[in-house]
Structures are given as C-alpha cells and as structure tokens.
Coordinates of C-alpha atoms in Angstrom, one line a residue:
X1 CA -33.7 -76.6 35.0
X2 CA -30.5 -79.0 35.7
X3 CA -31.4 -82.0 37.4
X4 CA -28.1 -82.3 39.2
X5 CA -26.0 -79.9 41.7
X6 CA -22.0 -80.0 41.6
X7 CA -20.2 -81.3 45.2
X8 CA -16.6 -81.5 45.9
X9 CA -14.0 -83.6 47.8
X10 CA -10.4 -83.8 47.9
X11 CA -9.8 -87.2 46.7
X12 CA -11.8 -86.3 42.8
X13 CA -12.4 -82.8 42.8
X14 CA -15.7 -81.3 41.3
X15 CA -18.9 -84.4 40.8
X16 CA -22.0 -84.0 40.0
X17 CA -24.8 -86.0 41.9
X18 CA -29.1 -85.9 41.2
X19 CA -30.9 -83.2 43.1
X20 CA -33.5 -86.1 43.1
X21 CA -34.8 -89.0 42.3
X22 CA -34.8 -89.3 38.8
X23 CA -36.0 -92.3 36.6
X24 CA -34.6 -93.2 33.5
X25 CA -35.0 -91.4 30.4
X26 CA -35.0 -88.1 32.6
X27 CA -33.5 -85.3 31.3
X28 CA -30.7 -84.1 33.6
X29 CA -29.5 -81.2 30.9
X30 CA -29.1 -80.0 28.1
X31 CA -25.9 -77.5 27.1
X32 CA -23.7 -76.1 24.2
X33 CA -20.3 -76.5 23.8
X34 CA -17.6 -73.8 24.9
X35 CA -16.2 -74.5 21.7
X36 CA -15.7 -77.4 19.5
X37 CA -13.0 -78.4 16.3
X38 CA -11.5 -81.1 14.5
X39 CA -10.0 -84.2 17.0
X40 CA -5.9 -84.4 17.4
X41 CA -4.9 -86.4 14.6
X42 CA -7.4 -85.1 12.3
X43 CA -6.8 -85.4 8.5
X44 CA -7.7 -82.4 6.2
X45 CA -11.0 -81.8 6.9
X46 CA -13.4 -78.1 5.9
X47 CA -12.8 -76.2 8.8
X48 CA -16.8 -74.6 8.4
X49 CA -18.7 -78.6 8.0
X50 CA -15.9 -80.7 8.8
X51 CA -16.3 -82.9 6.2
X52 CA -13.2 -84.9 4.3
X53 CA -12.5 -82.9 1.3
X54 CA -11.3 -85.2 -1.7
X55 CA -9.3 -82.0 -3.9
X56 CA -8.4 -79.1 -2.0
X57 CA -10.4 -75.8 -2.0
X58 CA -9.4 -73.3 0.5
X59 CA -11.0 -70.1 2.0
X60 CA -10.4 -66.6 0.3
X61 CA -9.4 -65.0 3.2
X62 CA -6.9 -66.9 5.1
X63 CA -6.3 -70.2 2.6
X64 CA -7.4 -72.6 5.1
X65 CA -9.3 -75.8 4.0
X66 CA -12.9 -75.0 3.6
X67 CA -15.7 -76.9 1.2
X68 CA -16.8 -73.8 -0.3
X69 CA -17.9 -69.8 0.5
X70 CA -20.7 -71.2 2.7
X71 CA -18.4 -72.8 4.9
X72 CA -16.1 -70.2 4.6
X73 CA -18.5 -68.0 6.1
X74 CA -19.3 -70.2 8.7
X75 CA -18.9 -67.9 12.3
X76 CA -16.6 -71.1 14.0
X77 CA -14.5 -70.4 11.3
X78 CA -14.8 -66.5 10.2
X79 CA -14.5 -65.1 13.8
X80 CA -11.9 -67.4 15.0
X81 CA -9.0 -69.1 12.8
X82 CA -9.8 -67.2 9.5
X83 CA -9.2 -64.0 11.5
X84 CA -5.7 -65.0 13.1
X85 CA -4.0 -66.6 10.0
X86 CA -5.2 -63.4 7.9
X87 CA -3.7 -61.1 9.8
X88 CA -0.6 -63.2 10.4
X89 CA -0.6 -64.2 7.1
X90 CA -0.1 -67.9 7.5
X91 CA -1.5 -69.9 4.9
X92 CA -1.9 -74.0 4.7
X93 CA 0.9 -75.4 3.4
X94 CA -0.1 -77.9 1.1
X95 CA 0.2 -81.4 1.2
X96 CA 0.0 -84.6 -1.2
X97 CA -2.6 -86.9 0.6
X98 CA -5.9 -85.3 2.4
X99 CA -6.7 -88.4 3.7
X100 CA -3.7 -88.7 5.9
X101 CA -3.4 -87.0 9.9
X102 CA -2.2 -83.4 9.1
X103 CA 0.0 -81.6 12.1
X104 CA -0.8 -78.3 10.5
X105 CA -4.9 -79.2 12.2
X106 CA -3.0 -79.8 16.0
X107 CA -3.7 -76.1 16.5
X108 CA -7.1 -75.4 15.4
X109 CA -9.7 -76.3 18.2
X110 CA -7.2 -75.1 21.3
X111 CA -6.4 -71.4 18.6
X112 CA -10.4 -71.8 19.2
X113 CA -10.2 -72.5 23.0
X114 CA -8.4 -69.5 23.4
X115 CA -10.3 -66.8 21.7
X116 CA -13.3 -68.1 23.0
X117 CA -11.6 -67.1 26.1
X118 CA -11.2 -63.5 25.1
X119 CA -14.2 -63.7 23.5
X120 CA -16.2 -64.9 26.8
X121 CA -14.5 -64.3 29.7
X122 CA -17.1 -64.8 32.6
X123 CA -18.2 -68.2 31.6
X124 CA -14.0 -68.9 31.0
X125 CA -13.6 -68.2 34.5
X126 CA -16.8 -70.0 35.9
X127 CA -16.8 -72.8 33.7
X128 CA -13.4 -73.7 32.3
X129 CA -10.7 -72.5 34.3
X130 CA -11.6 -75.1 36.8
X131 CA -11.2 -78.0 34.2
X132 CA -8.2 -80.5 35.2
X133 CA -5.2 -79.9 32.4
X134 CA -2.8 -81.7 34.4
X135 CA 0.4 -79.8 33.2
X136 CA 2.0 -81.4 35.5
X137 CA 2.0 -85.0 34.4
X138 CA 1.8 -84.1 30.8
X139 CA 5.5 -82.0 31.3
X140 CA 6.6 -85.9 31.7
X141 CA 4.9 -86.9 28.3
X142 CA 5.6 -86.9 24.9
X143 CA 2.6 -85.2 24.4
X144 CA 3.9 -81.9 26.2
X145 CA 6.5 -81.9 23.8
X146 CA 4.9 -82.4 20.9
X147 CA 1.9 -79.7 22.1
X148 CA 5.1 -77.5 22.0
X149 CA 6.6 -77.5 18.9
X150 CA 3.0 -77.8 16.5
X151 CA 0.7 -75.8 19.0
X152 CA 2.3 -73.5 21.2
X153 CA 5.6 -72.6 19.1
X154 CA 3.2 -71.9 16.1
X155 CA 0.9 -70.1 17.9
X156 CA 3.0 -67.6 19.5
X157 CA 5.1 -67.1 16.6
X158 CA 4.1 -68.0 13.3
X159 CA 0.3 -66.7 14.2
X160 CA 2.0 -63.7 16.4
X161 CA -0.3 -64.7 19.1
X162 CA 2.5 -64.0 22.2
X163 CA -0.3 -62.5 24.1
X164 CA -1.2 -66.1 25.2
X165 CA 1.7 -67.5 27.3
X166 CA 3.4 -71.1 26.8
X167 CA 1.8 -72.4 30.0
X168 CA -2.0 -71.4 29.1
X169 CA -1.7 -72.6 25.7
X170 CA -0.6 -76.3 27.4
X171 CA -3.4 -76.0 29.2
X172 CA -5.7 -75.2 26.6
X173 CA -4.4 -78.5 24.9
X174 CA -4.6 -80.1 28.6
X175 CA -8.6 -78.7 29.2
X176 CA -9.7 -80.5 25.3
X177 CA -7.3 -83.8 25.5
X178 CA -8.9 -84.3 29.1
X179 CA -12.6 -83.0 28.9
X180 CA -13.6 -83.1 25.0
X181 CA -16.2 -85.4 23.8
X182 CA -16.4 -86.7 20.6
X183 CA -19.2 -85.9 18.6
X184 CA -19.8 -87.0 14.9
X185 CA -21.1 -85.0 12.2
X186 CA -24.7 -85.5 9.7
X187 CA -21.9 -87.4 7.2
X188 CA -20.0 -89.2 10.3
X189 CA -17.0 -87.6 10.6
X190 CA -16.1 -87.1 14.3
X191 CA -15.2 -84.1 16.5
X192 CA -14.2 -82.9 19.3
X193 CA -16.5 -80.7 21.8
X194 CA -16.1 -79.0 25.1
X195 CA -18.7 -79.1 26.9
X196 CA -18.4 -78.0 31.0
X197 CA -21.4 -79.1 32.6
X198 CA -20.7 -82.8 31.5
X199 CA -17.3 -83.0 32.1
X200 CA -18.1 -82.4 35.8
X201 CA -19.4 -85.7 35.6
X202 CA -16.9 -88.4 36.9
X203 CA -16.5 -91.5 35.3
X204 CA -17.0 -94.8 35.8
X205 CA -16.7 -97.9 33.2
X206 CA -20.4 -98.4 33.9
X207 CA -22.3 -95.2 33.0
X208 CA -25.8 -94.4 34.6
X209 CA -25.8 -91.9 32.2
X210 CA -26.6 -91.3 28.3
X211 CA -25.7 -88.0 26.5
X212 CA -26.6 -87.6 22.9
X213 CA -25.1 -84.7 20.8
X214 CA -27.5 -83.5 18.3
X215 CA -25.2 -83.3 15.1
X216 CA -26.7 -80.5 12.6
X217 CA -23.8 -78.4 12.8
X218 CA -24.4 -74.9 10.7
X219 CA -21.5 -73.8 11.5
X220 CA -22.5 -71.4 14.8
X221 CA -20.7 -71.7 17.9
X222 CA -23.8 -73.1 19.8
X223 CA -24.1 -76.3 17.4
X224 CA -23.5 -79.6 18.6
X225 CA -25.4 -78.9 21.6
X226 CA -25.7 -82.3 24.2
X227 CA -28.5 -83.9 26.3
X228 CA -27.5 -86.2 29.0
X229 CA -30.6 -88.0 30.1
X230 CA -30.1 -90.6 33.3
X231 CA -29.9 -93.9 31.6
X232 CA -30.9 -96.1 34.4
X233 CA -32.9 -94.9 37.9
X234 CA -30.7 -92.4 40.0
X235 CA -31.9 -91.9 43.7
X236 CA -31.7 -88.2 45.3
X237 CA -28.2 -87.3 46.4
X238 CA -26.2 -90.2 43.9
X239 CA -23.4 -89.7 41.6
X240 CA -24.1 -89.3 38.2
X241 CA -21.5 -91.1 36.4
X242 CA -19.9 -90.3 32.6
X243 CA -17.6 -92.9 30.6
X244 CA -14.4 -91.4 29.7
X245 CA -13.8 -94.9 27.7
X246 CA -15.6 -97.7 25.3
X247 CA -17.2 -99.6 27.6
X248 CA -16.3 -103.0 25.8
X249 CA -12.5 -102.7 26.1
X250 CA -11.4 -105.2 28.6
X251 CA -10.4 -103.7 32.3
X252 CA -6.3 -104.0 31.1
X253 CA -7.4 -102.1 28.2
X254 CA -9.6 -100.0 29.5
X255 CA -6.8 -98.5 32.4
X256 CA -4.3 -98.4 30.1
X257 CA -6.2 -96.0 27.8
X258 CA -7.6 -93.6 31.0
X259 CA -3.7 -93.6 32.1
X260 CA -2.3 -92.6 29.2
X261 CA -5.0 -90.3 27.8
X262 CA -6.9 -88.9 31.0
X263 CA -3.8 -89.0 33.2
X264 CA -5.7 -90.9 36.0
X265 CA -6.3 -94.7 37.2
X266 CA -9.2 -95.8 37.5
X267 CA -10.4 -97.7 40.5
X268 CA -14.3 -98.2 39.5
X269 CA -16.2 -101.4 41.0
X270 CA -15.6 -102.6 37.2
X271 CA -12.1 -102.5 37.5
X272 CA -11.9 -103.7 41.0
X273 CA -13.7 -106.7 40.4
X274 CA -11.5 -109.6 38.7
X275 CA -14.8 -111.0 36.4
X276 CA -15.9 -107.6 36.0
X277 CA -19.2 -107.7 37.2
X278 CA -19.4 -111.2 35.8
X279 CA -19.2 -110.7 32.3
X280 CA -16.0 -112.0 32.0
X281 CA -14.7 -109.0 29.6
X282 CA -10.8 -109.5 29.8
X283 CA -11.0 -113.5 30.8
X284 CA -9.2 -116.0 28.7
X285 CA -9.9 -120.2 28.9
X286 CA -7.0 -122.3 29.9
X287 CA -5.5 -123.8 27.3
X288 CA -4.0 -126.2 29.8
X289 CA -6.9 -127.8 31.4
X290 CA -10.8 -128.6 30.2
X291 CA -12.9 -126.3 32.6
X292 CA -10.4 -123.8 33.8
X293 CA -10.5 -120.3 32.8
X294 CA -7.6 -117.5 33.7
X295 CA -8.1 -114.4 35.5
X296 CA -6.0 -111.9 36.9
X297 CA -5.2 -111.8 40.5
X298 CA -5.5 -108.2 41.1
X299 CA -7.4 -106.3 38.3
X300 CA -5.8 -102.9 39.8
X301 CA -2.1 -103.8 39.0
X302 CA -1.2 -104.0 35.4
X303 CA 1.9 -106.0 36.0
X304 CA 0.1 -109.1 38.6
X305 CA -0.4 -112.3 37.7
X306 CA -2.8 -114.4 36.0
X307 CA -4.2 -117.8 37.6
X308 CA -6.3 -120.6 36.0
X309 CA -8.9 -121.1 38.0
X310 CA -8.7 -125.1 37.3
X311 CA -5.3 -126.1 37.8
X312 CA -1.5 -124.7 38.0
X313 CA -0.9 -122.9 35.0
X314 CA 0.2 -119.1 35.3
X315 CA 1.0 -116.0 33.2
X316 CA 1.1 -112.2 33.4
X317 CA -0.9 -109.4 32.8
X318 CA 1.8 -108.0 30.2
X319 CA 1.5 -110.8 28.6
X320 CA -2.2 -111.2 28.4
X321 CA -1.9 -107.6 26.9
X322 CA 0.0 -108.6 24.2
X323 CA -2.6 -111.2 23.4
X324 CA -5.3 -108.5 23.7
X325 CA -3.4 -106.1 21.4
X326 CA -2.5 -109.0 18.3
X327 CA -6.7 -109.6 18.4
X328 CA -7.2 -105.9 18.3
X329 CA -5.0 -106.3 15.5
X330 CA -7.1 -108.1 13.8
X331 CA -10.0 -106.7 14.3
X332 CA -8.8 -103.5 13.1
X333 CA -7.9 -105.3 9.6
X334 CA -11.5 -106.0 9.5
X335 CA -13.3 -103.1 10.7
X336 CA -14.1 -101.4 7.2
X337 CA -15.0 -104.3 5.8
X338 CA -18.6 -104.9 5.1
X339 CA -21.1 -106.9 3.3
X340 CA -21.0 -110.7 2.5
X341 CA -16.9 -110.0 2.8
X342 CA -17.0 -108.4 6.4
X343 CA -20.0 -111.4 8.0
X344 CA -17.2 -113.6 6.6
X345 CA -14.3 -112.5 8.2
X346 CA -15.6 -111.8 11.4
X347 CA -17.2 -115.4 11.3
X348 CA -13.4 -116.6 10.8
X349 CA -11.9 -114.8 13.8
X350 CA -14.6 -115.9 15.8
X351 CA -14.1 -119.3 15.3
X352 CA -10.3 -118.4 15.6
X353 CA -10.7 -116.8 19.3
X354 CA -13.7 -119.1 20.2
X355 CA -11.2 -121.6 21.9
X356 CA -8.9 -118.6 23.5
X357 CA -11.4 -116.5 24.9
X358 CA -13.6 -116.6 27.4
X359 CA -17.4 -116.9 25.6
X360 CA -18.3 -113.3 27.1
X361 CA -14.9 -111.9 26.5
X362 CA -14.9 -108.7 24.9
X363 CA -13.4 -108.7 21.6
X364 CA -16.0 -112.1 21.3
X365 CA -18.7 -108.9 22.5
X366 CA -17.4 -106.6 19.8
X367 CA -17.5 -109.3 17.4
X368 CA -20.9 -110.4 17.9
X369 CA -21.8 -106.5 17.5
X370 CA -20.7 -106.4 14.3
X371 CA -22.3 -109.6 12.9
X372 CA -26.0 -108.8 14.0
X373 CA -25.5 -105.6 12.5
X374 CA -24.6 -107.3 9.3
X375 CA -26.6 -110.1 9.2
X376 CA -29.8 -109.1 7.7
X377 CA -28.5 -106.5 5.2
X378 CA -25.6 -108.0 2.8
X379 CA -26.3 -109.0 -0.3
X380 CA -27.2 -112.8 -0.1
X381 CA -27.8 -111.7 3.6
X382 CA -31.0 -110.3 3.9
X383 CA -34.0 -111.8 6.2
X384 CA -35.5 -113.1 3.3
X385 CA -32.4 -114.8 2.7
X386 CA -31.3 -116.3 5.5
X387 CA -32.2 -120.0 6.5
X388 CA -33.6 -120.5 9.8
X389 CA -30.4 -121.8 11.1
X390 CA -28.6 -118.7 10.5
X391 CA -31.9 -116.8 11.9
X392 CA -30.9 -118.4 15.1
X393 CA -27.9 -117.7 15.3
X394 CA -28.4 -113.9 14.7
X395 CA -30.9 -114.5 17.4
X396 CA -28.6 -116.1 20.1
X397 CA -25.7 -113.5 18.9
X398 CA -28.4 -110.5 20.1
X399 CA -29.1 -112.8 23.2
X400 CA -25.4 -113.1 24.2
X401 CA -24.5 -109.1 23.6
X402 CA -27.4 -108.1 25.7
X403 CA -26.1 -110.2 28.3
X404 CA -23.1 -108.7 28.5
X405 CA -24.7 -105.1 27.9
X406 CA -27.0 -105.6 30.6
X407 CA -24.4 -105.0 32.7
X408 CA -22.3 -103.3 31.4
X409 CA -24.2 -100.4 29.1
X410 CA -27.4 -100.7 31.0
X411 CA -30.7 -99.1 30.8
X412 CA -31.2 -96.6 28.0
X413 CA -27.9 -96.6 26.1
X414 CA -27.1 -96.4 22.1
X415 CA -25.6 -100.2 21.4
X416 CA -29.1 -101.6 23.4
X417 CA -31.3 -99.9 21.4
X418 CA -29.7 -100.8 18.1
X419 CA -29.1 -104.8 19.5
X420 CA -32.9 -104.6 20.4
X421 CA -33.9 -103.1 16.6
X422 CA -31.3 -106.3 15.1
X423 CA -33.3 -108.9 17.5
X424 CA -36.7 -108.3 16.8
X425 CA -36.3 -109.1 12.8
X426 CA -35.4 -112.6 13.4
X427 CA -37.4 -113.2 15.4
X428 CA -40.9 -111.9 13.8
X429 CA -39.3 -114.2 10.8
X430 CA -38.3 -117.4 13.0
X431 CA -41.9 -116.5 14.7
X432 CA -43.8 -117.3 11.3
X433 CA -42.0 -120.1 9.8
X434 CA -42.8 -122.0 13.2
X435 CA -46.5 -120.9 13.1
X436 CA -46.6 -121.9 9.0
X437 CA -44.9 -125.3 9.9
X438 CA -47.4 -125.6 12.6
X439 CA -44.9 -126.1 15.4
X440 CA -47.0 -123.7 18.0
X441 CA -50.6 -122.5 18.0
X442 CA -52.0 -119.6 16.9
X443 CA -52.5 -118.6 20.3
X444 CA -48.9 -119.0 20.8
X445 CA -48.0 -117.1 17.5
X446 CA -50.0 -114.2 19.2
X447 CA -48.3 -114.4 22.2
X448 CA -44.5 -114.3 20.7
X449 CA -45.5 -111.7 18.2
X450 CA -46.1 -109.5 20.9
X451 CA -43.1 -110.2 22.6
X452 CA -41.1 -108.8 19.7
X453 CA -43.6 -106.4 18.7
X454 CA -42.1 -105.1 22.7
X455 CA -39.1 -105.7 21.8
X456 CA -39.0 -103.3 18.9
X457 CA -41.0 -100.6 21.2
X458 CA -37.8 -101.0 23.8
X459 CA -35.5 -100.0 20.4
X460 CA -37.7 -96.5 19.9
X461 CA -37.8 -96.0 23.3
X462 CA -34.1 -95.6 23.3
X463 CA -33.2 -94.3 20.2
X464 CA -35.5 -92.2 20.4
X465 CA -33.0 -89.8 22.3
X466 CA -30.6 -89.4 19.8
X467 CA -30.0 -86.8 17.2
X468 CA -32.5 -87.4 13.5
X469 CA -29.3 -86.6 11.9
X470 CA -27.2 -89.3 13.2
X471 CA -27.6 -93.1 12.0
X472 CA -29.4 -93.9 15.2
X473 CA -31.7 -91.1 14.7
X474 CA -32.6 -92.3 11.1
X475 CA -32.5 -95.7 12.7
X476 CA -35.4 -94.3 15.3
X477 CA -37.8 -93.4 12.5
X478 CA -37.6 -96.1 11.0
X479 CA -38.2 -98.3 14.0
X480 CA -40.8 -96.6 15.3
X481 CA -42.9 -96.3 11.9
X482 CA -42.1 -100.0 12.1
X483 CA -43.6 -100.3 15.6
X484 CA -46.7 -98.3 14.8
X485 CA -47.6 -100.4 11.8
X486 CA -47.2 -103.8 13.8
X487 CA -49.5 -102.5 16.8
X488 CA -51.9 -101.2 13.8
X489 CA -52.2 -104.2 12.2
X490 CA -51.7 -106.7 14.2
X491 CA -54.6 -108.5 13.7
X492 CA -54.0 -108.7 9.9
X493 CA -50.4 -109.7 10.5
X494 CA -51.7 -113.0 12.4
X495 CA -54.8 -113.7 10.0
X496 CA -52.4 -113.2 6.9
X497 CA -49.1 -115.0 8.2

C-alpha cells in the first residue's frame, strides 16, 4: 500500500504528503513507468537494450537500430515504433558517427508516449493527463520549435500519424521534458522514464526522499520499475519532497537549470537562504581582503549583487555565473578521466580553485567526490599503496563531503552511502599502522575498529536500496560481505593486526 495520499492547492498544484509517520528507509511505493525511451539528445543507441552500438545493425522489420533479433523482439520496441515506421515505411537514415546526438531519436519515447495512450487509456486519463506540459511557456522557447520540426512535423507526416494533433504531440514532449527521470541501464547508459506517482512529488533542492530504479530492463513495458523509500523521518501529514536537479550545483546554478528545463523558479529554503543552509555551496572568498568571503544579497534574483562580507568590494550575480560556468568548464575536461591521470588533475584544479572558492563550495564538493572515489583504486593508488599522509587526506576529503552532504543529501541517499564505503578503508588502514607503531592501545584499536566496522554497516544500510544491477548495487554486495567478515572476525582481525 502507498504510504502517501496526493493534496492540492492553487499556488503548486497536485503534492504528495505521508499518510503517517514514517521513518527512514520506509517504503512509500513502488511503481512502473507509463513508458520509458532513450533521453533528448540521445546518440544511436538499440532501441530493445539501449545500449551504444559501435557498427550499425538494424531491425528486420522497420530498419531501426537494434543490437540483434532479441532486441528486436523486445515488446517496447515491436508493439510501438517498429509497428509505426513499418507501416509508414520510414527507415533510419544512416549516419557516419554513432556516437554523436542523433535528431532522428527526438521522436522515439514521446511516438511511445502516445501509443501508450491508445494503448491504455484509463490510466492516460487518471494518471497522465494531469501532468504539467506547460505549452504555454514552451510556445516562447526554442524548444517548441525545435519539438516541431523533428517530432511533431515527422510524426504527423512522415510516420502518417495525423490522428494525433500538433498540440497533443507538444504536450507529449512537454509531459517527458517536465516529469521523466533518468534511469541508467545494467551497462550505464541512461534513460528516460515516466513514472506518475513520483512526479507528483514536488521538489525541493533538499530531498527527504530516495527513489532507486531497478535497472534489468528485458525489454517489457513494466521494466525500470522505481522505489521511493523516505530518506530521512517524515511526520504524518508532511510533504514528501523529490529533486528535480543535482543537488551539488550551486543555488545560481541550480535555478537556472529548473528555469530553463522545468519552466518553474524555485523558491525552496535552499535557495532562499544566501549560505544555503550553511554549506556555503555558491560562496566565493574575497580576493580583496584576508577573512572576507562574498555572497549574494538576494539568492532569489539572478541579476542582485554580490557583497564581501569583510570589506567594500562588490560584483554581480552574472558575473559570478560566468565564473561558475569557466570551472564547470573545467571540470567537464576532466570528467572521463580516470586512474593515476584523473587523481592528478583533479588534484591541480583543486589547488587552482582552493584560493577562489569558498572551502565548502560546490565544485570544491564535486571535486572532493571524485578523488575519494579514486583514491584507493589507481594503479600506484591502491590502500596498500598509499602513505599515511595521503590516507589522511582521503580521510578528511570523506570528512568534508559528508559535511556538506549532511545537509544537503541527508539520511539514506546514494553519494552517502558510497562516501561512507570510501571512508571506512582508510581508516581500518590508518587504524593499524597506529596500533603497529604503538601510538594507541589495544583497547583503543578495538574501540576505533568498531567505529569503522559502523561505518561500513551505515554504507550497506544505504545501498542496500538500490538496484544489484547498478554500480551501487554491486557496490552493496560487496560492502556488506565485507561487513559480515569484519563482525565475524573481529577478534582475529585485532589478535593478528
């Protein structure tokens, strides 16, 4: 049964609060998409797995993109697209590099959207004609535009689908650029699903929520099916907030992105408050004065100014976004970069930003992220490798992101658990060296052991939620084989250490 009931009011619409108290980790539902298809600006992907095809093989029957007659036969394929563009007789047109965004894709999941329409027209009307598509800012958008020519011009005529008129193809586009959540696939190639009972769920840019979409897709319409579990304690009667955005963008970032994607401003206490909650996600230091450190005067106005809090010196929030967008430039550069190469280079922008940004500021965050996932896995990197300085530092790095995530991604959320599974390894290591070097007891070896011991336990508690065919799934297993083996033996581990 769904632990939450659906209320209404003018200023947002449809919300969902908890019919009662629930703690966290409780399930609040479960659900299978309406439908589900590759993202906007997909690259050529097999429409039955949705994996990236390096040489094209298409299906038999309508000369789509497909991995082979398994996936061809797959029923999200067979019964929707592969029908259409068979009897229309519109075939992909093919093109020189796979790996680049292919228009000829735009049309695929709302072509789905559609027939799943026809296909289901009671849960349509009770569960996705409500859905916001607002057609009426998007007419003002580039977007509507370009929905027009690659979607609904090639839909009505080159698929001879006239039966669907222009206006409820935009808002089939509207419904899935709005509502969708991305999932990712056993191999990590993301999608888009529709999924009606979470997207009544408003959002905030701090969850009290976690949804994890199991990812064995076979292909059926009711794969990808989702369980949102309260990440935090709800009381009776409160509202059960989603995250429409990555939660470690700064607030100028963060707006921007809900603007100009879900059409709305958000006015969350995040957003309102010019620290944001304290963590200090979009504040920069002075580079005037010693101690001062700049904020913005009114988080809710993307144009306002920006104050040291020390002394005199003022800028602007465009400006400050122009800052924020050159680091994101550089971060991007780096983002596929892994191994000894990728600690590197993150190491060197962070001592580039180090004196710009303020120490909690969130491309610092998203930085320290990626280095304690790294650390402890390159070659030349491993545990075993590393000296107990660079131990530390891992250590602190983990220390400073759960800080910020505290707040920010609290309770039982993804990036926790994984920063909890990368804390406890240095510190079991750090742990020995000081109890071989006689720096503490044995008594106090015990006692720290068990610390970590807990904090690997808090990992599988968490991860535990998601999917065994995701990363943090696998990731699960292993932690908590790893946390049965410690509490078995830990007797042995402190007698042998």
């Amino acid at each position: 049964m769904d632990l939450f009931e659906v209320r209404k009011n003018d200023k947002v619409g449809r919300y969902a609060v908890a019919k009662k108290d629930l703690k966290a980790s409780d399930v609040i539902l479960t659900e299978t998409p309406f439908v589900y298809g590759p993202k906007s600006d997909s690259p050529v992907v097999c429409l039955g797995c949705y994996n990236f095809l390096e040489t094209l093989n298409v299906c038999s029957k309508c000369s789509w993109p497909v991995c082979n007659s398994e996936c061809e036969s797959q029923s999200t394929h067979k019964d929707f697209e592969c029908e259409t563009f068979s009897k229309a007789g519109v075939k992909f047109q093919i093109v020189d590099d796979l790996s680049e965004v292919n228009l000829q894709y735009e049309c695929i999941t709302p072509l789905r959207l559609l027939l799943a329409k026809e296909k289901n027209p009671t849960r349509w009307k009770e569960e996705i004609e409500h859905m916001e598509a607002h057609n009426d800012i998007r007419k003002q958008r580039p977007i509507w535009n370009f929905n027009q020519h690659n979607v609904v011009e090639y839909l009505r005529s080159a698929c001879k689908l006239d039966r669907f008129p222009e206006e409820l193809i935009h808002t089939a586009c509207g419904i899935l650029e709005i509502n969708a959540f991305e999932a990712r696939t056993p191999e990590g190639n993301a999608i888009r699903c529709l999924f009606p009972k979470l997207a009544i769920l408003s959002h905030s840019c701090v969850s009290n929520i976690h949804h994890a979409i199991d990812g064995k897709g076979n292909g059926n319409v009711d794969d990808f099916s989702v369980t949102v579990r309260a990440a935090v304690d709800v009381p009776a009667g409160g509202e059960l907030h989603s995250s429409y955005t990555y939660s470690l963008w700064p607030t100028l970032v963060r707006r921007e992105f809900l603007r100009e994607s879900k059409y709305f401003e958000c006015t969350c206490s995040r957003c309102r408050d010019k620290t944001e909650l304290g963590t200090h996600c979009g504040t920069l230091k002075c580079q005037r004065c010693d101690n001062g450190v700049i904020l913005s005067t009114n988080p809710l106005d993307d144009q306002c100014e920006w104050k040291c809090t020390h002394c005199e010196y003022k800028t602007n929030a465009v400006a400050v976004r122009k800052v924020f967008a050159a680091i994101q430039e550089d971060l991007d550069q780096v983002e596929y970069v892994f191994g000894a190469e990728g600690i590197e280079s993150r190491e060197t922008l962070y001592k580039k930003y180090k004196s710009v940004l303020h120490p909690k500021n969130s491309y610092m965050t998203i930085l320290r992220s990626a280095l304690v996932q790294l650390y402890g896995k390159a070659d030349g990197y491993t545990l075993d490798d590393l000296p107990d300085l660079i131990l530390e530092r891992k250590v602190e790095l983990c220390n400073q992101l759960l800080e910020v995530l505290d707040v920010i991604e609290p309770g039982y959320s993804r990036i926790r658990g994984v920063i909890f599974f990368e804390l406890h390894g240095p510190l079991m290591v750090l742990t020995r060296h000081q109890y071989q070097n006689e720096v503490i007891s044995k008594e106090k070896f015990k006692e720290e052991l068990r610390k970590t011991i807990d904090i690997l336990g808090k990992s599988v508690r968490i991860l535990k939620q998601e999917s065994s065919s995701l990363p943090e799934g696998q990731l699960a297993i292993v932690a908590e084989q790893a946390y049965e083996q410690l509490n078995n033996n830990f007797d042995v581990l402190v007698e042998t250490a």
